[in-house]
Amino acid sequence: MVTNILINEISLNIKKIIMELNLPSIKFTVEPTRSNFGYIMCNVSFLLVKYLHKKPFEIAQLIAKKYQKFLNDLIIKIEPHPTGYLNFFINDSKLNELILKKSCSINYGKTNIGNGANINIEHTSINPNKPIHIGHVRNIIIGDTIARLLKKINYNVNVLNYVDDSGLQVADLIVGFKCLGFNKNPKNSRFDVYCGNVVYIKTTEKYKNDPNLLKIRQNILQELERKQSSTTKFANEITKKILNKQLETCWRLNSSYDCLNFESQIIHSGLWKSVFNKLQEMKLIYYEQKGKNAGCWIVKTRIGNHKNDKIIIRSDGTATYIAKDITYALWKLGIIKDPFNYKKYIMQHDGKILLETTLDDKYSNNVKFSTRKTITVIDSRQSYLQNIISELVKKFDQQIIYTHLKYEAIKLSQDTAKELGLVYENKPIQMSGRKGTYIIADYFLDMLKYNILQKAKKRYNNLDMGTLSKLAENLAVSTLRYEMIKIDLSKMIVFDFKESLDVDGNTALYIQYAYARASRILEKAKIKPSFDVEYELLDNQYEHELIKIIGEYEICICDAAINLAPKIIATYCYKLATLFNSFYEHNTVLNLKNTQLTNARLCLVNSFIFTLQSALSLLGMKATTLL
RNA sequence: GGGUCAGUAGCUCAGCAUGGAUAGAGUGUUGGACUUCUAAUCCAAUGGUCGUGGGAUCGAAGCCCUCCUGACCCA
């Protein structure tokens, strides 16, 4: 809390000055400077122009004069700049000491914005009929990173993963296994890959020529709604087998969950019926008597055109997707009574137990996942649906915060699509499970790992394959996570296989490299870094800039968490690494004649390591000392 | 027909919430730096009518409106 404290102090004093001048309270910003204009800047002079009718510079001079009395031994100078900015200068030695000491504490960066409140975040939620592909990865990584961020600002976070084990896509698989004779125990192939690449695609292709199959699928869908049917049991067996494979991929990506919500159980619990009654009572849905939607129940919505009100129950009595989505949303928000008990599904890679919902009474229900705040990570193609849900749940309780965290989907570049022998168009193509136009996450990771391994082998011919392989795996996962998170959520990612294997420039490898270099210095130093050093010795621009960015860690976390913008952390890591590499190239730490300087710089290197490690862990990346 | 998102350097992207200092990175191209704590690095050069046109403002890449292009969604 170093830079934060300075900012708060300055803000407060400027507010006092504004009051002294009998001016209305205004919103101004106090931020760390970006360029070489002191340490902290304030823009208040610009905002006062319309009240004082003077030039910004004159106002800055006035405020600077009035600020003199607030200066102390930490904030030592205020300087009005001809452009109008107010620049604040800090006692370097004291600042260095404060930041370097603070950054080595275990809780560095931890703040209490969440105040221990519960929050749900749902992500991953992949249909259990195929392997996880690169498009799903964006969802997983965004969701997992946000969960880590929210924990850091002291929310009690529960991560949910919704498994649609009774929808169309699962029914398609059952059709394949039951009617088309696909082997349930394929040899030489991962089960999720086999189901997604072979059974699912082949089955859906057959529908064109065999309409009878569609009728069978319809029957299967209805059977899936019955808890005790043999189809339900069979589907359960298949989907769990796929789900387990998918979870392995998630864990490989360093993501984990608190609870699985199976759609089948939401259906079997009968929750939908009570939700339907409630919606009816509250007059949020209506029965259409005439027109093309005659016989349907419709959701009223103010979104878009009124003509586009959403059907929730078809005229044949079956519920549409939105019915299940609304039910799930209301459960997440605790608006309907929780009918579930919870049992252990599996132990995860990080030692966290993954629970699943169950309707079986012999398990307890003393876990509670519903809360007033919930975040749903789904790509922006679902915006329309999510907006309707958000609008609906607000009608139940104004205090609810239902956030759709949306991001643009990933497409395949034309080159990659061509290489895969997929339909070739002169533009990027959408990933589609049905068309098989996707890149399996594990396959891509394997390629990336292989690539990194080749380079690592040349670098370290003395290391054994086991160590190298572990290193390459860690770096491959880091790289993929970083690539997914550094781009703004609103930007479409066009995935190109060849480009993605490139690891130069702004990549996880660059950041990991800086970390490894720093670790190496500490390793080779004969003394351990201590805080009993002469802080004023750290006075060149490289040292200043590195210390400054370390001091901004908390601001960065708050910024990222409040805006649900994980890329801010990625940018921060990159900047931290850049400034360290620059420091490294221009300053020697070890073997200096001046041992006091070595001590001070060791202390800085140590702080850098702590801060970067912490920031990387927010991104789900394990910092490596070897590279 | 209705809605959402995007458009900034050759390419990929920051910056936009909360207007203010010389619009920043990576990559590409060109040059330079390993006898040194790791060169998967660093330093320098190159490269921009911030999609178009208007508006409000002392001041716009950012705010408001128009249009164009592309992606997606609903019907």
PDB file of N, CA, C and O in Angstrom, chain A residues 135-189:
ATOM      1  N   GLY A 135     -10.851 -22.613 -28.615  1.00  0.00           N
ATOM      2  CA  GLY A 135     -11.883 -21.617 -28.352  1.00  0.00           C
ATOM      3  C   GLY A 135     -12.351 -21.679 -26.903  1.00  0.00           C
ATOM      4  O   GLY A 135     -12.553 -20.648 -26.262  1.00  0.00           O
ATOM      5  N   HIS A 136     -12.514 -22.906 -26.389  1.00  0.00           N
ATOM      6  CA  HIS A 136     -12.918 -23.055 -24.983  1.00  0.00           C
ATOM      7  C   HIS A 136     -11.848 -22.516 -24.046  1.00  0.00           C
ATOM      8  O   HIS A 136     -12.153 -22.026 -22.962  1.00  0.00           O
ATOM      9  N   VAL A 137     -10.600 -22.637 -24.501  1.00  0.00           N
ATOM     10  CA  VAL A 137      -9.486 -22.254 -23.628  1.00  0.00           C
ATOM     11  C   VAL A 137      -9.592 -20.795 -23.202  1.00  0.00           C
ATOM     12  O   VAL A 137      -9.325 -20.447 -22.062  1.00  0.00           O
ATOM     13  N   ARG A 138     -10.032 -19.952 -24.123  1.00  0.00           N
ATOM     14  CA  ARG A 138     -10.150 -18.528 -23.774  1.00  0.00           C
ATOM     15  C   ARG A 138     -11.110 -18.361 -22.599  1.00  0.00           C
ATOM     16  O   ARG A 138     -10.857 -17.592 -21.681  1.00  0.00           O
ATOM     17  N   ASN A 139     -12.197 -19.089 -22.641  1.00  0.00           N
ATOM     18  CA  ASN A 139     -13.179 -19.029 -21.560  1.00  0.00           C
ATOM     19  C   ASN A 139     -12.565 -19.489 -20.238  1.00  0.00           C
ATOM     20  O   ASN A 139     -12.679 -18.813 -19.209  1.00  0.00           O
ATOM     21  N   ILE A 140     -11.913 -20.623 -20.280  1.00  0.00           N
ATOM     22  CA  ILE A 140     -11.328 -21.193 -19.064  1.00  0.00           C
ATOM     23  C   ILE A 140     -10.323 -20.229 -18.432  1.00  0.00           C
ATOM     24  O   ILE A 140     -10.357 -19.968 -17.234  1.00  0.00           O
ATOM     25  N   ILE A 141      -9.447 -19.700 -19.273  1.00  0.00           N
ATOM     26  CA  ILE A 141      -8.376 -18.849 -18.759  1.00  0.00           C
ATOM     27  C   ILE A 141      -8.926 -17.525 -18.215  1.00  0.00           C
ATOM     28  O   ILE A 141      -8.504 -17.051 -17.163  1.00  0.00           O
ATOM     29  N   ILE A 142      -9.868 -16.945 -18.932  1.00  0.00           N
ATOM     30  CA  ILE A 142     -10.473 -15.700 -18.447  1.00  0.00           C
ATOM     31  C   ILE A 142     -11.157 -15.960 -17.104  1.00  0.00           C
ATOM     32  O   ILE A 142     -10.928 -15.248 -16.132  1.00  0.00           O
ATOM     33  N   GLY A 143     -11.955 -17.004 -17.069  1.00  0.00           N
ATOM     34  CA  GLY A 143     -12.698 -17.317 -15.848  1.00  0.00           C
ATOM     35  C   GLY A 143     -11.769 -17.587 -14.682  1.00  0.00           C
ATOM     36  O   GLY A 143     -11.946 -17.039 -13.582  1.00  0.00           O
ATOM     37  N   ASP A 144     -10.772 -18.399 -14.917  1.00  0.00           N
ATOM     38  CA  ASP A 144      -9.851 -18.765 -13.845  1.00  0.00           C
ATOM     39  C   ASP A 144      -9.071 -17.547 -13.352  1.00  0.00           C
ATOM     40  O   ASP A 144      -8.856 -17.381 -12.151  1.00  0.00           O
ATOM     41  N   THR A 145      -8.658 -16.691 -14.273  1.00  0.00           N
ATOM     42  CA  THR A 145      -7.883 -15.516 -13.880  1.00  0.00           C
ATOM     43  C   THR A 145      -8.744 -14.550 -13.064  1.00  0.00           C
ATOM     44  O   THR A 145      -8.298 -14.004 -12.050  1.00  0.00           O
ATOM     45  N   ILE A 146      -9.980 -14.357 -13.504  1.00  0.00           N
ATOM     46  CA  ILE A 146     -10.880 -13.471 -12.758  1.00  0.00           C
ATOM     47  C   ILE A 146     -11.102 -14.024 -11.346  1.00  0.00           C
ATOM     48  O   ILE A 146     -11.099 -13.283 -10.361  1.00  0.00           O
ATOM     49  N   ALA A 147     -11.276 -15.336 -11.248  1.00  0.00           N
ATOM     50  CA  ALA A 147     -11.477 -15.951  -9.934  1.00  0.00           C
ATOM     51  C   ALA A 147     -10.272 -15.667  -9.034  1.00  0.00           C
ATOM     52  O   ALA A 147     -10.420 -15.304  -7.867  1.00  0.00           O
ATOM     53  N   ARG A 148      -9.076 -15.802  -9.578  1.00  0.00           N
ATOM     54  CA  ARG A 148      -7.855 -15.538  -8.794  1.00  0.00           C
ATOM     55  C   ARG A 148      -7.794 -14.080  -8.356  1.00  0.00           C
ATOM     56  O   ARG A 148      -7.415 -13.770  -7.229  1.00  0.00           O
ATOM     57  N   LEU A 149      -8.159 -13.200  -9.278  1.00  0.00           N
ATOM     58  CA  LEU A 149      -8.140 -11.766  -8.985  1.00  0.00           C
ATOM     59  C   LEU A 149      -9.110 -11.419  -7.862  1.00  0.00           C
ATOM     60  O   LEU A 149      -8.770 -10.668  -6.946  1.00  0.00           O
ATOM     61  N   LEU A 150     -10.321 -11.963  -7.952  1.00  0.00           N
ATOM     62  CA  LEU A 150     -11.336 -11.632  -6.961  1.00  0.00           C
ATOM     63  C   LEU A 150     -10.936 -12.151  -5.585  1.00  0.00           C
ATOM     64  O   LEU A 150     -11.220 -11.525  -4.563  1.00  0.00           O
ATOM     65  N   LYS A 151     -10.270 -13.293  -5.561  1.00  0.00           N
ATOM     66  CA  LYS A 151      -9.772 -13.804  -4.278  1.00  0.00           C
ATOM     67  C   LYS A 151      -8.749 -12.835  -3.695  1.00  0.00           C
ATOM     68  O   LYS A 151      -8.722 -12.593  -2.503  1.00  0.00           O
ATOM     69  N   LYS A 152      -7.935 -12.319  -4.566  1.00  0.00           N
ATOM     70  CA  LYS A 152      -6.864 -11.417  -4.126  1.00  0.00           C
ATOM     71  C   LYS A 152      -7.429 -10.143  -3.496  1.00  0.00           C
ATOM     72  O   LYS A 152      -6.802  -9.553  -2.627  1.00  0.00           O
ATOM     73  N   ILE A 153      -8.587  -9.706  -3.953  1.00  0.00           N
ATOM     74  CA  ILE A 153      -9.158  -8.500  -3.331  1.00  0.00           C
ATOM     75  C   ILE A 153     -10.204  -8.890  -2.282  1.00  0.00           C
ATOM     76  O   ILE A 153     -11.101  -8.129  -1.959  1.00  0.00           O
ATOM     77  N   ASN A 154     -10.037 -10.105  -1.769  1.00  0.00           N
ATOM     78  CA  ASN A 154     -10.816 -10.604  -0.633  1.00  0.00           C
ATOM     79  C   ASN A 154     -12.309 -10.802  -0.889  1.00  0.00           C
ATOM     80  O   ASN A 154     -13.152 -10.361  -0.117  1.00  0.00           O
ATOM     81  N   TYR A 155     -12.625 -11.448  -1.984  1.00  0.00           N
ATOM     82  CA  TYR A 155     -13.958 -12.007  -2.144  1.00  0.00           C
ATOM     83  C   TYR A 155     -13.871 -13.484  -1.798  1.00  0.00           C
ATOM     84  O   TYR A 155     -12.826 -14.109  -2.005  1.00  0.00           O
ATOM     85  N   ASN A 156     -14.959 -14.036  -1.282  1.00  0.00           N
ATOM     86  CA  ASN A 156     -15.028 -15.474  -1.102  1.00  0.00           C
ATOM     87  C   ASN A 156     -15.600 -16.048  -2.402  1.00  0.00           C
ATOM     88  O   ASN A 156     -16.793 -15.975  -2.647  1.00  0.00           O
ATOM     89  N   VAL A 157     -14.727 -16.575  -3.232  1.00  0.00           N
ATOM     90  CA  VAL A 157     -15.103 -16.930  -4.602  1.00  0.00           C
ATOM     91  C   VAL A 157     -15.470 -18.407  -4.725  1.00  0.00           C
ATOM     92  O   VAL A 157     -14.750 -19.273  -4.236  1.00  0.00           O
ATOM     93  N   ASN A 158     -16.599 -18.670  -5.358  1.00  0.00           N
ATOM     94  CA  ASN A 158     -16.946 -20.041  -5.700  1.00  0.00           C
ATOM     95  C   ASN A 158     -16.981 -20.186  -7.210  1.00  0.00           C
ATOM     96  O   ASN A 158     -17.667 -19.426  -7.896  1.00  0.00           O
ATOM     97  N   VAL A 159     -16.245 -21.166  -7.695  1.00  0.00           N
ATOM     98  CA  VAL A 159     -16.171 -21.358  -9.136  1.00  0.00           C
ATOM     99  C   VAL A 159     -17.100 -22.493  -9.543  1.00  0.00           C
ATOM    100  O   VAL A 159     -16.995 -23.612  -9.048  1.00  0.00           O
ATOM    101  N   LEU A 160     -18.029 -22.171 -10.423  1.00  0.00           N
ATOM    102  CA  LEU A 160     -19.009 -23.159 -10.866  1.00  0.00           C
ATOM    103  C   LEU A 160     -18.745 -23.549 -12.315  1.00  0.00           C
ATOM    104  O   LEU A 160     -18.279 -22.752 -13.112  1.00  0.00           O
ATOM    105  N   ASN A 161     -19.059 -24.789 -12.610  1.00  0.00           N
ATOM    106  CA  ASN A 161     -18.896 -25.289 -13.970  1.00  0.00           C
ATOM    107  C   ASN A 161     -20.179 -26.042 -14.324  1.00  0.00           C
ATOM    108  O   ASN A 161     -20.516 -27.033 -13.701  1.00  0.00           O
ATOM    109  N   TYR A 162     -20.888 -25.509 -15.299  1.00  0.00           N
ATOM    110  CA  TYR A 162     -22.187 -26.059 -15.682  1.00  0.00           C
ATOM    111  C   TYR A 162     -21.995 -27.110 -16.761  1.00  0.00           C
ATOM    112  O   TYR A 162     -21.356 -26.849 -17.778  1.00  0.00           O
ATOM    113  N   VAL A 163     -22.535 -28.285 -16.519  1.00  0.00           N
ATOM    114  CA  VAL A 163     -22.342 -29.366 -17.480  1.00  0.00           C
ATOM    115  C   VAL A 163     -23.682 -29.732 -18.107  1.00  0.00           C
ATOM    116  O   VAL A 163     -24.549 -30.287 -17.449  1.00  0.00           O
ATOM    117  N   ASP A 164     -23.837 -29.388 -19.367  1.00  0.00           N
ATOM    118  CA  ASP A 164     -25.089 -29.670 -20.071  1.00  0.00           C
ATOM    119  C   ASP A 164     -25.080 -31.116 -20.554  1.00  0.00           C
ATOM    120  O   ASP A 164     -24.766 -31.409 -21.700  1.00  0.00           O
ATOM    121  N   ASP A 165     -25.454 -32.006 -19.643  1.00  0.00           N
ATOM    122  CA  ASP A 165     -25.367 -33.431 -19.958  1.00  0.00           C
ATOM    123  C   ASP A 165     -26.683 -34.000 -20.465  1.00  0.00           C
ATOM    124  O   ASP A 165     -26.865 -35.209 -20.518  1.00  0.00           O
ATOM    125  N   SER A 166     -27.629 -33.129 -20.837  1.00  0.00           N
ATOM    126  CA  SER A 166     -28.888 -33.694 -21.331  1.00  0.00           C
ATOM    127  C   SER A 166     -29.426 -32.910 -22.520  1.00  0.00           C
ATOM    128  O   SER A 166     -30.602 -32.976 -22.826  1.00  0.00           O
ATOM    129  N   GLY A 167     -28.544 -32.185 -23.177  1.00  0.00           N
ATOM    130  CA  GLY A 167     -28.978 -31.389 -24.324  1.00  0.00           C
ATOM    131  C   GLY A 167     -28.820 -32.126 -25.640  1.00  0.00           C
ATOM    132  O   GLY A 167     -28.479 -33.308 -25.681  1.00  0.00           O
ATOM    133  N   LEU A 168     -29.036 -31.372 -26.709  1.00  0.00           N
ATOM    134  CA  LEU A 168     -28.966 -31.910 -28.069  1.00  0.00           C
ATOM    135  C   LEU A 168     -27.643 -32.618 -28.371  1.00  0.00           C
ATOM    136  O   LEU A 168     -27.619 -33.707 -28.928  1.00  0.00           O
ATOM    137  N   GLN A 169     -26.559 -31.973 -27.982  1.00  0.00           N
ATOM    138  CA  GLN A 169     -25.255 -32.496 -28.377  1.00  0.00           C
ATOM    139  C   GLN A 169     -24.970 -33.850 -27.745  1.00  0.00           C
ATOM    140  O   GLN A 169     -24.329 -34.710 -28.361  1.00  0.00           O
ATOM    141  N   VAL A 170     -25.463 -34.025 -26.510  1.00  0.00           N
ATOM    142  CA  VAL A 170     -25.292 -35.323 -25.867  1.00  0.00           C
ATOM    143  C   VAL A 170     -26.223 -36.344 -26.531  1.00  0.00           C
ATOM    144  O   VAL A 170     -25.830 -37.482 -26.800  1.00  0.00           O
ATOM    145  N   ALA A 171     -27.433 -35.894 -26.833  1.00  0.00           N
ATOM    146  CA  ALA A 171     -28.377 -36.788 -27.517  1.00  0.00           C
ATOM    147  C   ALA A 171     -27.782 -37.285 -28.841  1.00  0.00           C
ATOM    148  O   ALA A 171     -27.929 -38.465 -29.195  1.00  0.00           O
ATOM    149  N   ASP A 172     -27.093 -36.399 -29.539  1.00  0.00           N
ATOM    150  CA  ASP A 172     -26.450 -36.789 -30.797  1.00  0.00           C
ATOM    151  C   ASP A 172     -25.459 -37.934 -30.569  1.00  0.00           C
ATOM    152  O   ASP A 172     -25.397 -38.880 -31.351  1.00  0.00           O
ATOM    153  N   LEU A 173     -24.705 -37.831 -29.505  1.00  0.00           N
ATOM    154  CA  LEU A 173     -23.735 -38.882 -29.191  1.00  0.00           C
ATOM    155  C   LEU A 173     -24.429 -40.210 -28.908  1.00  0.00           C
ATOM    156  O   LEU A 173     -23.993 -41.264 -29.381  1.00  0.00           O
ATOM    157  N   ILE A 174     -25.502 -40.128 -28.136  1.00  0.00           N
ATOM    158  CA  ILE A 174     -26.233 -41.350 -27.769  1.00  0.00           C
ATOM    159  C   ILE A 174     -26.767 -42.018 -29.035  1.00  0.00           C
ATOM    160  O   ILE A 174     -26.708 -43.243 -29.179  1.00  0.00           O
ATOM    161  N   VAL A 175     -27.272 -41.188 -29.945  1.00  0.00           N
ATOM    162  CA  VAL A 175     -27.747 -41.724 -31.225  1.00  0.00           C
ATOM    163  C   VAL A 175     -26.612 -42.496 -31.902  1.00  0.00           C
ATOM    164  O   VAL A 175     -26.795 -43.619 -32.381  1.00  0.00           O
ATOM    165  N   GLY A 176     -25.440 -41.878 -31.907  1.00  0.00           N
ATOM    166  CA  GLY A 176     -24.286 -42.522 -32.540  1.00  0.00           C
ATOM    167  C   GLY A 176     -23.962 -43.865 -31.915  1.00  0.00           C
ATOM    168  O   GLY A 176     -23.753 -44.856 -32.617  1.00  0.00           O
ATOM    169  N   PHE A 177     -23.917 -43.890 -30.597  1.00  0.00           N
ATOM    170  CA  PHE A 177     -23.547 -45.136 -29.912  1.00  0.00           C
ATOM    171  C   PHE A 177     -24.650 -46.189 -30.025  1.00  0.00           C
ATOM    172  O   PHE A 177     -24.389 -47.367 -30.234  1.00  0.00           O
ATOM    173  N   LYS A 178     -25.900 -45.736 -29.920  1.00  0.00           N
ATOM    174  CA  LYS A 178     -26.990 -46.703 -29.875  1.00  0.00           C
ATOM    175  C   LYS A 178     -27.430 -47.188 -31.250  1.00  0.00           C
ATOM    176  O   LYS A 178     -27.790 -48.347 -31.410  1.00  0.00           O
ATOM    177  N   CYS A 179     -27.429 -46.305 -32.237  1.00  0.00           N
ATOM    178  CA  CYS A 179     -27.992 -46.664 -33.533  1.00  0.00           C
ATOM    179  C   CYS A 179     -26.958 -46.896 -34.612  1.00  0.00           C
ATOM    180  O   CYS A 179     -27.223 -47.579 -35.594  1.00  0.00           O
ATOM    181  N   LEU A 180     -25.795 -46.272 -34.476  1.00  0.00           N
ATOM    182  CA  LEU A 180     -24.835 -46.376 -35.571  1.00  0.00           C
ATOM    183  C   LEU A 180     -23.662 -47.290 -35.231  1.00  0.00           C
ATOM    184  O   LEU A 180     -22.712 -47.420 -35.999  1.00  0.00           O
ATOM    185  N   GLY A 181     -23.743 -47.907 -34.075  1.00  0.00           N
ATOM    186  CA  GLY A 181     -22.789 -48.949 -33.734  1.00  0.00           C
ATOM    187  C   GLY A 181     -21.376 -48.499 -33.426  1.00  0.00           C
ATOM    188  O   GLY A 181     -20.426 -49.278 -33.568  1.00  0.00           O
ATOM    189  N   PHE A 182     -21.208 -47.253 -32.984  1.00  0.00           N
ATOM    190  CA  PHE A 182     -19.852 -46.844 -32.609  1.00  0.00           C
ATOM    191  C   PHE A 182     -19.419 -47.577 -31.336  1.00  0.00           C
ATOM    192  O   PHE A 182     -20.225 -47.792 -30.430  1.00  0.00           O
ATOM    193  N   ASN A 183     -18.166 -47.935 -31.304  1.00  0.00           N
ATOM    194  CA  ASN A 183     -17.612 -48.676 -30.180  1.00  0.00           C
ATOM    195  C   ASN A 183     -17.495 -47.783 -28.952  1.00  0.00           C
ATOM    196  O   ASN A 183     -16.980 -46.668 -29.024  1.00  0.00           O
ATOM    197  N   LYS A 184     -17.969 -48.280 -27.830  1.00  0.00           N
ATOM    198  CA  LYS A 184     -17.908 -47.513 -26.590  1.00  0.00           C
ATOM    199  C   LYS A 184     -16.499 -47.465 -25.996  1.00  0.00           C
ATOM    200  O   LYS A 184     -16.195 -46.639 -25.152  1.00  0.00           O
ATOM    201  N   ASN A 185     -15.673 -48.418 -26.409  1.00  0.00           N
ATOM    202  CA  ASN A 185     -14.308 -48.480 -25.870  1.00  0.00           C
ATOM    203  C   ASN A 185     -13.272 -48.447 -26.989  1.00  0.00           C
ATOM    204  O   ASN A 185     -12.682 -49.462 -27.330  1.00  0.00           O
ATOM    205  N   PRO A 186     -13.077 -47.273 -27.547  1.00  0.00           N
ATOM    206  CA  PRO A 186     -12.166 -47.174 -28.693  1.00  0.00           C
ATOM    207  C   PRO A 186     -10.727 -47.437 -28.266  1.00  0.00           C
ATOM    208  O   PRO A 186     -10.327 -47.080 -27.152  1.00  0.00           O
ATOM    209  N   LYS A 187      -9.993 -48.057 -29.167  1.00  0.00           N
ATOM    210  CA  LYS A 187      -8.573 -48.274 -28.864  1.00  0.00           C
ATOM    211  C   LYS A 187      -7.764 -47.157 -29.509  1.00  0.00           C
ATOM    212  O   LYS A 187      -8.162 -46.581 -30.504  1.00  0.00           O
ATOM    213  N   ASN A 188      -6.630 -46.881 -28.929  1.00  0.00           N
ATOM    214  CA  ASN A 188      -5.680 -45.892 -29.482  1.00  0.00           C
ATOM    215  C   ASN A 188      -6.254 -44.495 -29.639  1.00  0.00           C
ATOM    216  O   ASN A 188      -5.848 -43.751 -30.515  1.00  0.00           O
ATOM    217  N   SER A 189      -7.231 -44.155 -28.843  1.00  0.00           N
ATOM    218  CA  SER A 189      -7.770 -42.809 -28.977  1.00  0.00           C
ATOM    219  C   SER A 189      -8.346 -42.344 -27.653  1.00  0.00           C
ATOM    220  O   SER A 189      -8.950 -43.125 -26.921  1.00  0.00           O
TER     221      SER A 189
END
